[in-house]
Amino acid sequence: MAVFWAAILDRINGVSKSLQKKTIELRTAVDLLKSLLDFLISQRELFDDYETKANEKTDTQYSDENQRVRKRKRHHDDGPAKEVVLRGKEKLKVDTYLPVLDMLCT
């Protein structure tokens, strides 16, 4: 996540500095904000790249890959569908990475 945040915050900082200039025109400011939004949207597809860069820096694994799967008590109105259990990479992407990008885009 540190590699991801470094890229995001670097881009946001650059746009912020440009928006604070006294001589900036309205059209330029709008274009900067649109390009920032496009950049954030494009980051959704780069999760694997960030994970690869992070693994190059550290040799760690996801901690939940060595834990047993917890069974949730089923209720009568749950239906026949099986519970989806995400682990490791998928859990990080679905529970953290994508929600962060969604919040930044709104």
Short mmCIF file of C-alpha atoms in Angstrom, two decimals:
data_model
loop_
_atom_site.label_atom_id
_atom_site.label_comp_id
_atom_site.label_asym_id
_atom_site.label_seq_id
_atom_site.Cartn_x
_atom_site.Cartn_y
_atom_site.Cartn_z
CA MET A 1 0.00 0.00 0.00
CA ALA A 2 2.93 2.35 0.57
CA VAL A 3 3.89 2.16 -3.12
CA PHE A 4 0.29 2.86 -4.11
CA TRP A 5 -0.05 5.80 -1.72
CA ALA A 6 3.26 7.29 -2.88
CA ALA A 7 2.03 7.41 -6.49
CA ILE A 8 -1.40 8.77 -5.54
CA LEU A 9 -0.18 11.42 -3.13
CA ASP A 10 2.57 12.55 -5.51
CA ARG A 11 0.01 13.16 -8.25
CA ILE A 12 -2.46 14.88 -5.90
CA ASN A 13 0.33 17.09 -4.54
CA GLY A 14 1.35 18.16 -8.04
CA VAL A 15 -2.21 19.08 -8.96
CA SER A 16 -2.69 20.89 -5.65
CA LYS A 17 0.42 23.00 -6.18
CA SER A 18 -0.69 23.90 -9.70
CA LEU A 19 -4.17 24.89 -8.49
CA GLN A 20 -2.69 27.22 -5.87
CA LYS A 21 -0.84 29.37 -8.40
CA LYS A 22 -2.17 32.92 -8.62
CA THR A 23 -2.06 33.00 -12.41
CA ILE A 24 -3.97 29.78 -13.11
CA GLU A 25 -6.88 30.06 -15.51
CA LEU A 26 -10.24 28.42 -14.87
CA ARG A 27 -9.99 26.17 -17.93
CA THR A 28 -6.55 24.96 -16.84
CA ALA A 29 -7.85 24.21 -13.34
CA VAL A 30 -10.76 22.20 -14.72
CA ASP A 31 -8.41 20.26 -17.02
CA LEU A 32 -6.09 19.50 -14.10
CA LEU A 33 -8.94 18.14 -12.01
CA LYS A 34 -10.26 16.06 -14.91
CA SER A 35 -6.81 14.60 -15.52
CA LEU A 36 -6.49 13.76 -11.82
CA LEU A 37 -9.83 11.96 -11.92
CA ASP A 38 -8.77 10.06 -15.05
CA PHE A 39 -5.51 9.11 -13.32
CA LEU A 40 -7.36 7.80 -10.27
CA ILE A 41 -9.75 5.79 -12.43
CA SER A 42 -6.83 4.27 -14.34
CA GLN A 43 -5.29 3.08 -11.06
CA ARG A 44 -8.03 0.45 -10.63
CA GLU A 45 -6.27 -1.76 -13.18
CA LEU A 46 -2.79 -1.39 -11.66
CA PHE A 47 -3.24 -3.38 -8.45
CA ASP A 48 -1.01 -6.21 -9.70
CA ASP A 49 1.75 -3.76 -10.62
CA TYR A 50 1.70 -2.18 -7.17
CA GLU A 51 1.73 -5.59 -5.54
CA THR A 52 4.76 -6.63 -7.62
CA LYS A 53 6.64 -3.44 -6.70
CA ALA A 54 5.81 -3.95 -3.02
CA ASN A 55 6.98 -7.58 -3.11
CA GLU A 56 10.29 -6.46 -4.62
CA LYS A 57 10.88 -4.20 -1.62
CA THR A 58 9.82 -6.68 1.06
CA ASP A 59 9.59 -10.43 1.20
CA THR A 60 6.31 -10.79 3.06
CA GLN A 61 3.15 -12.75 2.50
CA TYR A 62 -0.45 -12.11 3.41
CA SER A 63 -1.01 -13.04 7.05
CA ASP A 64 -4.46 -14.54 6.54
CA GLU A 65 -3.21 -17.24 4.17
CA ASN A 66 -2.04 -19.33 7.13
CA GLN A 67 -5.26 -19.01 9.13
CA ARG A 68 -8.20 -21.33 9.05
CA VAL A 69 -11.43 -20.21 7.43
CA ARG A 70 -13.95 -19.12 10.04
CA LYS A 71 -17.41 -20.57 9.73
CA ARG A 72 -20.26 -18.14 10.14
CA LYS A 73 -23.45 -19.24 11.80
CA ARG A 74 -26.16 -19.56 9.17
CA HIS A 75 -29.65 -18.25 9.75
CA HIS A 76 -32.86 -19.63 8.31
CA ASP A 77 -33.27 -16.68 5.93
CA ASP A 78 -29.72 -16.77 4.49
CA GLY A 79 -30.68 -18.79 1.45
CA PRO A 80 -28.80 -21.60 -0.28
CA ALA A 81 -25.89 -19.51 -1.60
CA LYS A 82 -22.46 -20.29 -0.22
CA GLU A 83 -20.51 -17.60 1.59
CA VAL A 84 -17.72 -15.98 -0.42
CA VAL A 85 -14.38 -16.07 1.37
CA LEU A 86 -11.67 -13.79 0.04
CA ARG A 87 -8.09 -14.37 1.09
CA GLY A 88 -4.78 -12.63 0.61
CA LYS A 89 -4.51 -10.67 -2.60
CA GLU A 90 -8.22 -10.69 -3.43
CA LYS A 91 -9.19 -9.57 0.08
CA LEU A 92 -6.75 -6.64 -0.01
CA LYS A 93 -7.97 -5.58 -3.44
CA VAL A 94 -11.70 -5.85 -2.71
CA ASP A 95 -11.74 -4.65 0.91
CA THR A 96 -9.05 -1.93 0.79
CA TYR A 97 -7.63 -0.97 -2.61
CA LEU A 98 -10.84 -0.50 -4.59
CA PRO A 99 -12.77 1.28 -1.79
CA VAL A 100 -9.89 3.74 -1.35
CA LEU A 101 -9.93 4.55 -5.06
CA ASP A 102 -13.71 4.85 -5.04
CA MET A 103 -13.57 7.31 -2.14
CA LEU A 104 -10.89 9.37 -3.87
CA CYS A 105 -12.96 9.55 -7.07
CA THR A 106 -16.09 10.84 -5.34
#
